[in-house]
mmCIF file of C-alpha atoms in Angstrom:
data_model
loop_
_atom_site.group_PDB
_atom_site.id
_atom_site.type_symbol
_atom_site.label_atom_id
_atom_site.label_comp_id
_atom_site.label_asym_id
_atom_site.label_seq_id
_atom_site.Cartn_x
_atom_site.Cartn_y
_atom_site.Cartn_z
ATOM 1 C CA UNK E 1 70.621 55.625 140.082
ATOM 2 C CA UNK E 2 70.681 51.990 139.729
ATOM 3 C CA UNK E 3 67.075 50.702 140.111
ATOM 4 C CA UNK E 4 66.262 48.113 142.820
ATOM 5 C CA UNK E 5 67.702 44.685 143.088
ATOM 6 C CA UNK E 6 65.341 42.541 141.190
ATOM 7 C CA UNK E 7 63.496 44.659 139.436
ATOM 8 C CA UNK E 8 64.374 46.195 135.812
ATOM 9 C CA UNK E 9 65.466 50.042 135.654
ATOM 10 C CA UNK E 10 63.125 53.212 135.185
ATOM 11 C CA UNK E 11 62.241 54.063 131.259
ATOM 12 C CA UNK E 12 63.469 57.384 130.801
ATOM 13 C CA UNK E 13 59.855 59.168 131.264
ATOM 14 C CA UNK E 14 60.153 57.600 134.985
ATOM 15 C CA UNK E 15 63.222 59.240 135.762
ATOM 16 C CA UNK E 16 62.304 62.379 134.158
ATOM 17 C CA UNK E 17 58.774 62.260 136.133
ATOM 18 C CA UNK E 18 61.063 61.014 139.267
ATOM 19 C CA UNK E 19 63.151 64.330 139.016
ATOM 20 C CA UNK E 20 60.299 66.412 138.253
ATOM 21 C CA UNK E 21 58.736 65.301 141.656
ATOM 22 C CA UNK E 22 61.771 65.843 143.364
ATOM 23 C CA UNK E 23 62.317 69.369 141.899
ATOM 24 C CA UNK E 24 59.124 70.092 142.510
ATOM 25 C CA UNK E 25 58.554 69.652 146.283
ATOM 26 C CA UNK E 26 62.043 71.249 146.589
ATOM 27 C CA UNK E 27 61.473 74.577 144.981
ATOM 28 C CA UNK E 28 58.380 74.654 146.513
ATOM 29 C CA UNK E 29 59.352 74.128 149.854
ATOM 30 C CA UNK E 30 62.328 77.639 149.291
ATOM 31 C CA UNK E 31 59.782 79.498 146.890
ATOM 32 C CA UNK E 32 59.766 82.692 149.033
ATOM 33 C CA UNK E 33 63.646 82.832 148.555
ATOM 34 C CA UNK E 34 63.146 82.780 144.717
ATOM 35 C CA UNK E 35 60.717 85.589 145.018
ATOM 36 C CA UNK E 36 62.982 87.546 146.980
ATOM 37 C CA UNK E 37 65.907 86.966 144.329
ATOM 38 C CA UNK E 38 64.329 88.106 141.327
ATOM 39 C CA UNK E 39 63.349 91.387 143.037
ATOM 40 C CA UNK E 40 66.443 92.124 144.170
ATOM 41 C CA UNK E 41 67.909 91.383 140.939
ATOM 42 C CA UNK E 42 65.542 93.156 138.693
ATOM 43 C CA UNK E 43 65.389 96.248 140.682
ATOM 44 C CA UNK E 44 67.481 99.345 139.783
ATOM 45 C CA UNK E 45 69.208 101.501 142.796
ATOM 46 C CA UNK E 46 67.724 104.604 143.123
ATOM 47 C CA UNK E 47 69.989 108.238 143.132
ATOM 48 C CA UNK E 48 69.301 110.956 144.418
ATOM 49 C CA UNK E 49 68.730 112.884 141.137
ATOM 50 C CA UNK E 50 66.646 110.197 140.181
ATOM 51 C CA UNK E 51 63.275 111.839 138.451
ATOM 52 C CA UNK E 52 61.363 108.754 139.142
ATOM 53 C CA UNK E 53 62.411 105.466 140.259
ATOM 54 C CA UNK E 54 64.532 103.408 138.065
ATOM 55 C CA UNK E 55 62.949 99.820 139.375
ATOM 56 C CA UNK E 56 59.722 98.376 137.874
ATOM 57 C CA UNK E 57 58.677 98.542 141.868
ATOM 58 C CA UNK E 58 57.548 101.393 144.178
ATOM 59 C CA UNK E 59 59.037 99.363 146.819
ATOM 60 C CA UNK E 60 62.805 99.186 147.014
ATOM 61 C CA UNK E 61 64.862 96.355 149.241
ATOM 62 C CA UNK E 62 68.236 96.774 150.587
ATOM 63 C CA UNK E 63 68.350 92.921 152.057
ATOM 64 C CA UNK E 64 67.398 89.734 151.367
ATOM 65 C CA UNK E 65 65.874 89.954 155.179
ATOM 66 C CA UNK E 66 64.474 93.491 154.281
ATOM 67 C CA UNK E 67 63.083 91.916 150.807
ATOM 68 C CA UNK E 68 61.166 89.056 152.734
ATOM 69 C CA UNK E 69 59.702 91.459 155.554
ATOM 70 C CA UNK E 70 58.461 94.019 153.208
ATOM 71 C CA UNK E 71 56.717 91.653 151.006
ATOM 72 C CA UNK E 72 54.967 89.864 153.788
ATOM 73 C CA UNK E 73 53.586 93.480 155.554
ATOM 74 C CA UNK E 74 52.981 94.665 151.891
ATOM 75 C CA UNK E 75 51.104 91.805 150.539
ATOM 76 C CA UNK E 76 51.000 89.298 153.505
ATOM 77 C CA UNK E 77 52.325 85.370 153.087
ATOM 78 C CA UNK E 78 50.163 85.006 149.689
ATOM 79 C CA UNK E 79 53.025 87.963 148.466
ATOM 80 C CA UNK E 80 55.869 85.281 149.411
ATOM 81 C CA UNK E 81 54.411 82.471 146.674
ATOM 82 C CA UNK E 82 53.173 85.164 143.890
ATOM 83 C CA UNK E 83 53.276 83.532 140.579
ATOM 84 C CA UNK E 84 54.516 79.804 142.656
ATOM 85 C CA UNK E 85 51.591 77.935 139.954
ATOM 86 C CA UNK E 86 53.837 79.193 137.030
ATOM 87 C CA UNK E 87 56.956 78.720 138.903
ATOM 88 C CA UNK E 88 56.018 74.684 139.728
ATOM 89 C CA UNK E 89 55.119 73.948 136.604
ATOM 90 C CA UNK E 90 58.204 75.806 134.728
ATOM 91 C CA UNK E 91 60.013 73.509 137.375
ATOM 92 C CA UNK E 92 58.261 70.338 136.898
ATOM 93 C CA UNK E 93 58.390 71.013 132.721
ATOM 94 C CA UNK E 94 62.258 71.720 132.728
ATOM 95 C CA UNK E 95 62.994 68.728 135.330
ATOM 96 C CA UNK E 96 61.125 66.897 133.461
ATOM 97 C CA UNK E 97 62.515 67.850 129.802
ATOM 98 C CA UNK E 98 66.474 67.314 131.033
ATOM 99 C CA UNK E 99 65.971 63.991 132.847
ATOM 100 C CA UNK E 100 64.144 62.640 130.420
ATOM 101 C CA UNK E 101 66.255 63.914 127.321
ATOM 102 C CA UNK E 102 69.585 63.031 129.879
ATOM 103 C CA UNK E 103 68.087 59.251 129.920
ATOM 104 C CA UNK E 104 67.681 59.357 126.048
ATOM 105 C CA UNK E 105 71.073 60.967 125.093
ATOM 106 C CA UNK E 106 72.945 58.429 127.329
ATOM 107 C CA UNK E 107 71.525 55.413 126.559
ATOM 108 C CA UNK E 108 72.163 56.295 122.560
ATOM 109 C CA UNK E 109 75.782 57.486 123.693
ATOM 110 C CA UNK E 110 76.042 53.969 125.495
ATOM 111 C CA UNK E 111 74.733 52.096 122.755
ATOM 112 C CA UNK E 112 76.961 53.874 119.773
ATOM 113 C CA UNK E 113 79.952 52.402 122.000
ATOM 114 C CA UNK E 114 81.440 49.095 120.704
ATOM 115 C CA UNK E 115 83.422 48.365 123.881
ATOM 116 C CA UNK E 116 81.446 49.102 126.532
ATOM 117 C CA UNK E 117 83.134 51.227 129.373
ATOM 118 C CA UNK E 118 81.972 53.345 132.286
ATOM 119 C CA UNK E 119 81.490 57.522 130.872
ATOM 120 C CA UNK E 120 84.125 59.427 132.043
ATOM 121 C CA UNK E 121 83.199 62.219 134.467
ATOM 122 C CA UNK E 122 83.641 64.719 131.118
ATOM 123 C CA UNK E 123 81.188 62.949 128.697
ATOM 124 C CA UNK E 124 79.282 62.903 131.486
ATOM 125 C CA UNK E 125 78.931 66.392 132.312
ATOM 126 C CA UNK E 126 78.585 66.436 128.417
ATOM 127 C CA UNK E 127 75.690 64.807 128.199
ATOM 128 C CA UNK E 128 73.805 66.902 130.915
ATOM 129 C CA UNK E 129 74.953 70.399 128.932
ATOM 130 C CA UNK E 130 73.216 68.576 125.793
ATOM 131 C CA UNK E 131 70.110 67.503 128.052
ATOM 132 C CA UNK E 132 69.863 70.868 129.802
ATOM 133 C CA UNK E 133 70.030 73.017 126.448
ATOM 134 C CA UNK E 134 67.427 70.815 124.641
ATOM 135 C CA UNK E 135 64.847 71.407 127.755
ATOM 136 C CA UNK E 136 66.030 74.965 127.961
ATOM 137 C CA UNK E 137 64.886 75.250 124.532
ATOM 138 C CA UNK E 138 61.147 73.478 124.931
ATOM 139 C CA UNK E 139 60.635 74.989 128.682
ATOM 140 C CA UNK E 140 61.817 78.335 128.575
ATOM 141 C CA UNK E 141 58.287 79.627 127.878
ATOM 142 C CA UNK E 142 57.102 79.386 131.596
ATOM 143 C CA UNK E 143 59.914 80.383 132.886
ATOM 144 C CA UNK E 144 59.904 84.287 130.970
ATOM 145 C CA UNK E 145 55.891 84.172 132.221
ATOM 146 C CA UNK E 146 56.548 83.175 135.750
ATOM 147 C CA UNK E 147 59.732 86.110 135.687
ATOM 148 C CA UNK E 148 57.131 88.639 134.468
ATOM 149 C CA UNK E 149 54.580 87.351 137.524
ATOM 150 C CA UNK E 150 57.053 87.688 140.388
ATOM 151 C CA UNK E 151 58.134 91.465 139.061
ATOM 152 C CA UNK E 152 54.577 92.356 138.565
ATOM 153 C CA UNK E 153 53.250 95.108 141.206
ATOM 154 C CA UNK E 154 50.832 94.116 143.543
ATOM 155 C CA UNK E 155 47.711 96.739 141.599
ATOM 156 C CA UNK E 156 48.773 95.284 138.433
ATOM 157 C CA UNK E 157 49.253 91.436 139.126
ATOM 158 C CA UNK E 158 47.337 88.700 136.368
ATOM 159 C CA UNK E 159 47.298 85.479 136.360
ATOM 160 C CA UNK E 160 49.513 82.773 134.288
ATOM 161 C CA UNK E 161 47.299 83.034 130.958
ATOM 162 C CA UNK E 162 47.082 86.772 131.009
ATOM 163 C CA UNK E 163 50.702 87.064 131.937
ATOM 164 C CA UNK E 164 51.223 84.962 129.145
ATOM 165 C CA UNK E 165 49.566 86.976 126.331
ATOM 166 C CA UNK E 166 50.862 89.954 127.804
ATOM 167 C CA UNK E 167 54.071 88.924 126.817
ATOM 168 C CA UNK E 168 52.876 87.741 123.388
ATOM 169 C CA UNK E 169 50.647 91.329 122.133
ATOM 170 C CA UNK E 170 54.105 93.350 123.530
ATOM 171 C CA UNK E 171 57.038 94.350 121.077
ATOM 172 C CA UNK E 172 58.431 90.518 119.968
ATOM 173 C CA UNK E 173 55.531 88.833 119.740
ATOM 174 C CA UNK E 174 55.414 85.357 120.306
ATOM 175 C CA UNK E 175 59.350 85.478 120.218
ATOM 176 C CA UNK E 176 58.772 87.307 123.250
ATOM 177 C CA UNK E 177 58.643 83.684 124.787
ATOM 178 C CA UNK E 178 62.002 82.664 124.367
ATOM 179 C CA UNK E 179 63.712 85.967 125.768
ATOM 180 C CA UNK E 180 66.950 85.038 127.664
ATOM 181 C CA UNK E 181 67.420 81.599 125.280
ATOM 182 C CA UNK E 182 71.041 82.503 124.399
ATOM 183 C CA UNK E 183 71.767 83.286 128.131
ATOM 184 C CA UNK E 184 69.673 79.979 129.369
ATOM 185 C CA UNK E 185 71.828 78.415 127.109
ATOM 186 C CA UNK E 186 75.307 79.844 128.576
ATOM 187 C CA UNK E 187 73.896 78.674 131.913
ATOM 188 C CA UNK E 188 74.259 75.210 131.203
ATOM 189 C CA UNK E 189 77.908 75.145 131.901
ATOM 190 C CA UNK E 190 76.856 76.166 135.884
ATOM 191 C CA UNK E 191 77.467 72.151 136.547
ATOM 192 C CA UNK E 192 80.373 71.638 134.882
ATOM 193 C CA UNK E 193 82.108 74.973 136.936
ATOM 194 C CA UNK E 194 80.596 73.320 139.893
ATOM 195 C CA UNK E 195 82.357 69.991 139.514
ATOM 196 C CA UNK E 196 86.038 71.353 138.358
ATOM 197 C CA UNK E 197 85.634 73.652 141.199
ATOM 198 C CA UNK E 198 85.348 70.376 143.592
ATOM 199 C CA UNK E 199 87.733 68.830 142.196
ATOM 200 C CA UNK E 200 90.261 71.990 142.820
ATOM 201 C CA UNK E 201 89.681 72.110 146.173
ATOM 202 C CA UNK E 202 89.399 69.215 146.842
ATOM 203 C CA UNK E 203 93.127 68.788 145.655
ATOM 204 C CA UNK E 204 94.102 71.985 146.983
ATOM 205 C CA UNK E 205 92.853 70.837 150.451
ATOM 206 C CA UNK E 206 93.416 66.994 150.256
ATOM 207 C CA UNK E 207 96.059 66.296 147.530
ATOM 208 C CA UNK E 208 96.629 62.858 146.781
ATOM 209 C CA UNK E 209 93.348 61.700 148.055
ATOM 210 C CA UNK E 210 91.497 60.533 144.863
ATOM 211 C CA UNK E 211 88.405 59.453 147.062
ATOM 212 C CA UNK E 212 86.292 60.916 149.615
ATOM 213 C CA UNK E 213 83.690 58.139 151.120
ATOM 214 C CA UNK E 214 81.865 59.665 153.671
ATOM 215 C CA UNK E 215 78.721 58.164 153.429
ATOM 216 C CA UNK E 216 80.167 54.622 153.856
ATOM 217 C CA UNK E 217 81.299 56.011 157.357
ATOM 218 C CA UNK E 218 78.253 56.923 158.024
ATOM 219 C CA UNK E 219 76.514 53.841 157.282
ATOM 220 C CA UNK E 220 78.847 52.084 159.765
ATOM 221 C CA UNK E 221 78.358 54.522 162.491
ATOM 222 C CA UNK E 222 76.085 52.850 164.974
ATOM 223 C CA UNK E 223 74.872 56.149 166.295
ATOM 224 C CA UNK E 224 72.611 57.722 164.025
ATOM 225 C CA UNK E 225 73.875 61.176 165.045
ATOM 226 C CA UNK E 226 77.346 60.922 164.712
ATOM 227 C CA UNK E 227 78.267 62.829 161.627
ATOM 228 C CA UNK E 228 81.843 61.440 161.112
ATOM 229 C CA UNK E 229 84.233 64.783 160.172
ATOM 230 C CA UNK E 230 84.449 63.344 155.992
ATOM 231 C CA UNK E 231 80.757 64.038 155.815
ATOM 232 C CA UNK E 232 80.960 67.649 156.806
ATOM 233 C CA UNK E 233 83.774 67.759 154.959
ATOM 234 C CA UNK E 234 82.096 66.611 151.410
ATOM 235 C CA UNK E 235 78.716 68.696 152.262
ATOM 236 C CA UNK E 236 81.308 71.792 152.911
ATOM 237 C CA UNK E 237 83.258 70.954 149.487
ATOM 238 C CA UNK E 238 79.861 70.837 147.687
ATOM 239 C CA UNK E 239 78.647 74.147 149.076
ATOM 240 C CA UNK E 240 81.998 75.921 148.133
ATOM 241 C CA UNK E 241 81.938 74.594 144.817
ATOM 242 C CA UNK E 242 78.260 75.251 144.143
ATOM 243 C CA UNK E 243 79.130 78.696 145.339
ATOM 244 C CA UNK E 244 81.673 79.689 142.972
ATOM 245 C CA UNK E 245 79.977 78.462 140.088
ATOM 246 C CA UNK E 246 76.589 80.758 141.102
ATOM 247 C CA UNK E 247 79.526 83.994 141.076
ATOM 248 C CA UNK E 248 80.682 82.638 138.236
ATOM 249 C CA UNK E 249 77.688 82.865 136.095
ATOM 250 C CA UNK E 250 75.707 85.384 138.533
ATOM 251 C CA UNK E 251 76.062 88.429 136.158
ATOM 252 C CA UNK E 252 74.184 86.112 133.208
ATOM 253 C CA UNK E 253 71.619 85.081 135.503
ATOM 254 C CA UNK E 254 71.020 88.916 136.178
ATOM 255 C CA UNK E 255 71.176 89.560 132.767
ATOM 256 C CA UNK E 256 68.438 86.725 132.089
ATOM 257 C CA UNK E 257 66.453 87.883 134.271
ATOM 258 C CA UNK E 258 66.514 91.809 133.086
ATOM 259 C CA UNK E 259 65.422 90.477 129.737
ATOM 260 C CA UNK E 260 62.624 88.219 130.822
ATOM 261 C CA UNK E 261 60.705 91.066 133.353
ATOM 262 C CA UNK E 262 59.449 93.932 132.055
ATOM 263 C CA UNK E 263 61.493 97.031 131.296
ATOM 264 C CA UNK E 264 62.045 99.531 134.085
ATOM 265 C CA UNK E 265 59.985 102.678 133.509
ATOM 266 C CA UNK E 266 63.099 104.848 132.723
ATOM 267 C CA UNK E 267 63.216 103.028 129.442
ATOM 268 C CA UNK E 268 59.779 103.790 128.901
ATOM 269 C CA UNK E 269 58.854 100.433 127.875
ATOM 270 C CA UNK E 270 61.646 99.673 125.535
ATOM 271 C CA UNK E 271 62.790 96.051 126.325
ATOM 272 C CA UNK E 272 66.164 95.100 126.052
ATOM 273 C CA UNK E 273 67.634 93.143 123.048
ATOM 274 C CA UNK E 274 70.726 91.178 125.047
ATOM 275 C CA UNK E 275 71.734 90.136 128.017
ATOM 276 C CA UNK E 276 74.900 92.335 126.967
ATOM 277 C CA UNK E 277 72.809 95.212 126.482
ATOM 278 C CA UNK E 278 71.229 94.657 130.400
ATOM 279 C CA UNK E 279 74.263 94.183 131.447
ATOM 280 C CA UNK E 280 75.774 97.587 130.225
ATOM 281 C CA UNK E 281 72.387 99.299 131.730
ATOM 282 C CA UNK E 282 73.134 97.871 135.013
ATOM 283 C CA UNK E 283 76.607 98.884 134.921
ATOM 284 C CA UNK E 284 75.800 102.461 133.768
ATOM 285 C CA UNK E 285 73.280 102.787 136.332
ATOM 286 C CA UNK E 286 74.805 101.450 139.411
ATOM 287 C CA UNK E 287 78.248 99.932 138.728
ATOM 288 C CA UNK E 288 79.902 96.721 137.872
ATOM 289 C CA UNK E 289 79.594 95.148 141.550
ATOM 290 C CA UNK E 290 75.492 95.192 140.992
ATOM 291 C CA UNK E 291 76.102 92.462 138.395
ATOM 292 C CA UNK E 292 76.140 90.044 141.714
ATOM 293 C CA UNK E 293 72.862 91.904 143.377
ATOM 294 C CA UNK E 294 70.930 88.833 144.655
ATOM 295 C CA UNK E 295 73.848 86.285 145.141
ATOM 296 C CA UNK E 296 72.841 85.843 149.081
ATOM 297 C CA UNK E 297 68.857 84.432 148.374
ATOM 298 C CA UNK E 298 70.986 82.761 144.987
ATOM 299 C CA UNK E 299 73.040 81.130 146.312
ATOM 300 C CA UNK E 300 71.170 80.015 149.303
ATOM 301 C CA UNK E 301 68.493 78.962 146.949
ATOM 302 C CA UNK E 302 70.748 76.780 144.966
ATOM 303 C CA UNK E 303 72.189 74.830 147.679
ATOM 304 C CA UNK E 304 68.780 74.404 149.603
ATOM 305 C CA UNK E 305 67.402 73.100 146.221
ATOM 306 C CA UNK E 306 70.024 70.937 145.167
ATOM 307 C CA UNK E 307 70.716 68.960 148.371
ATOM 308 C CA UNK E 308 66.630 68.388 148.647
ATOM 309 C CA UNK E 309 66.601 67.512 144.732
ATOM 310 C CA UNK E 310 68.908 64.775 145.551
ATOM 311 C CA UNK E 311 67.810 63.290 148.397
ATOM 312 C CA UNK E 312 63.814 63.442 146.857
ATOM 313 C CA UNK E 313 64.760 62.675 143.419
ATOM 314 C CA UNK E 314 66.491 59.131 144.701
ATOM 315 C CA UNK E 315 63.275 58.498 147.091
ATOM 316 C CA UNK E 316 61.153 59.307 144.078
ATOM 317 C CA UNK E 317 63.254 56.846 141.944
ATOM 318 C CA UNK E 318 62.658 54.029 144.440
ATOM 319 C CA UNK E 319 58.971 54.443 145.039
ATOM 320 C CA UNK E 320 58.236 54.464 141.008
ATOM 321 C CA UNK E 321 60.897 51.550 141.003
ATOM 322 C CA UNK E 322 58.513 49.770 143.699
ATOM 323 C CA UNK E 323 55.240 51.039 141.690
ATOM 324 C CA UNK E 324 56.026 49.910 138.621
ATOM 325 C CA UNK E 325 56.824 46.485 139.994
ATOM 326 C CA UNK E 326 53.451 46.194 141.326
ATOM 327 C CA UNK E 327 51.692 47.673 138.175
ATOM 328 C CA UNK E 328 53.901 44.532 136.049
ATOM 329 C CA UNK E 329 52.472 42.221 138.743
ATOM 330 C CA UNK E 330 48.859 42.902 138.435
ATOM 331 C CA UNK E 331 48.955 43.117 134.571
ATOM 332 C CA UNK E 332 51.491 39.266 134.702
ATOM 333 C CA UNK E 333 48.532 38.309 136.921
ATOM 334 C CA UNK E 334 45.455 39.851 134.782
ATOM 335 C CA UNK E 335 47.388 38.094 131.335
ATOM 336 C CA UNK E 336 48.105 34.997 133.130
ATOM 337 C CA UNK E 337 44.243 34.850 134.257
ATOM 338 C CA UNK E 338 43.169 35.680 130.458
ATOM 339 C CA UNK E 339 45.494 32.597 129.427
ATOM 340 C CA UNK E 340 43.939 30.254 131.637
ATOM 341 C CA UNK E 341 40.433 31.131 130.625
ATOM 342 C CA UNK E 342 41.394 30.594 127.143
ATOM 343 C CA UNK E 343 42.908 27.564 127.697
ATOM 344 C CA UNK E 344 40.059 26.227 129.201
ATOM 345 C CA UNK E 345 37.731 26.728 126.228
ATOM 346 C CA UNK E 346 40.226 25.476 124.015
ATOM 347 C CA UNK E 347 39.487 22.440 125.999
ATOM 348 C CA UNK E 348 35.533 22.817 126.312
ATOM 349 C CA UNK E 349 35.917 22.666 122.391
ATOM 350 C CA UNK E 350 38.011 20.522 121.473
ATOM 351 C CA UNK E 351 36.073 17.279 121.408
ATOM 352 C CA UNK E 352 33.534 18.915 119.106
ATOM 353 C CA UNK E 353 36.429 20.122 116.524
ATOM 354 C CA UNK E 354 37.705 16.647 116.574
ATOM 355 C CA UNK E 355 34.552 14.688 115.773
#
């Protein structure tokens, strides 16, 4: 986002901080729909031949509805935002991590260039699969701890620290940490499946329109409730695209989540060593379609979280904008007020030097 007219753009730590705010208050505000999808998609179907259950939880959920109401008459609202302290701050620390380190690898991109040009929509998505890998890498921590809290039965629940060194005195160690890097890593490409699938249907469904400007519709509209017909239009092409690009990487997102919780107690505490490995498990156990278990609170998740990212993350940028315009103020004031006081005892002294 360009920064306000007058004023001189956000250092990279104040977009990263902006987008960490922004991602922040939106997960928060659809937490009990992340609870709700690691459940589903950590628990095992049961058979009927079953000896014991298959799922790290006594309690199974057919639904994403059925999910929510059992957790709430199981373990009342607190059971909707188990593990959310973990959760925000795996949230804030990743935001944080790719908007900064997406500030820092385009401004060296843009200052390698000789010519300057405007990034093409390819280097851009680029840039963001470089960003998002480098915070997977420093942020993934939290993330396997705050996995390991939301899968955690209600007798046997701890809190972030204890979760935490759970994970380290198990089987890896402190490599435990980084379980699901290579599959965090794979997930990077989600954006870049969202965008080419916007651009296919938006060609499919509009060919040779180039441009969709909805928003500058809007803006002339003079009722603020009119939604002209291009605005549902580009919210409907986002929500497709998004879509497809959750199926599309769905079955990693599974698997990254089967190595992150703890083992089901059929394996009798033997973690898994790949998402390829969880993925066969899953399969053997209850088919290839159970790959995709979870896609309804996903998916729903993903497009709550990105359209309230977005609209924070730029109402974020302009308050720090504004913020950091008054902080340059006060401290132009404070120095000017310093140089003035100095001045005048250069002058209170100068008579005396000059004798």
């Amino acid at each position: 986002m360009a920064a306000k007219a007058g004023h001189p753009p956000l250092p990279p730590w104040g977009n990263a901080l902006a987008g960490a705010t922004g991602a922040v208050i939106a997960n928060a505000l659809v937490y009990p729909l992340d609870i709700v999808k690691t459940r589903l998609q950590v628990q095992i179907k049961r058979k009927p031949t079953d000896s014991k259950p298959l799922t790290t939880d006594a309690v199974h959920y057919a639904s994403t509805v059925d999910a929510l109401s059992k957790i709430f008459e199981d373990e009342g609202v607190l059971g909707l935002y188990s593990g959310i302290n973990g959760a925000l701050i795996g949230v804030a620390s990743t935001n944080f991590a790719y908007f900064y380190w997406y500030s820092v690898v385009r401004t060296l991109y843009l200052s390698a260039q000789t010519t300057p040009k405007p990034t093409s929509t390819a280097i851009e998505l680029s840039l963001g699969a470089v960003a998002g890998a480098v915070a997977q890498i420093f942020t993934i921590p939290v993330s396997v701890v705050t996995t390991r809290q939301q899968t955690q039965p209600k007798s046997e629940r701890k809190g972030l620290i204890d979760t935490g060194r759970e994970v380290v005195h198990s089987e890896d160690g402190w490599t435990g940490l980084w379980r699901g890097l290579k599959a965090s890593l794979v997930l990077v490409v989600n954006p870049a499946i969202t965008y080419g699938a916007y651009q296919r249907l938006k060609d499919l469904l509009y060919p040779g329109k180039t441009h969709l400007r909805p928003l500058e519709a809007f803006r002339k509209t003079p009722n603020p409730f009119y939604f002209p017909a291009a605005l549902t239009t580009l919210i409907v092409l986002g929500a497709m695209s998004k879509s497809i690009a959750t199926l599309c990487t769905q079955p990693l997102i599974v698997a990254k989540v089967g190595l992150q919780s703890r083992p089901p107690p059929a394996r009798q505490g033997k973690p898994f060593k790949s998402f390829v490995e969880v993925m066969a498990y899953i399969i053997e156990n209850e088919g290839p379609l159970a790959l995709f278990k979870g896609i309804v609170p996903q998916i729903t998740k993903g497009l709550l979280v990105q359209g309230m990212l977005m609209m924070t993350k730029e109402r974020m940028e302009i308050l720090f904008v504004v913020l950091f315009a008054y902080l340059r103020k006060i401290r132009s004031a404070q120095m000017q007020k310093v140089a003035n006081l100095a001045a005048e005892k250069a002058k209170g002294v100068l008579p005396v030097m000059t004798k």
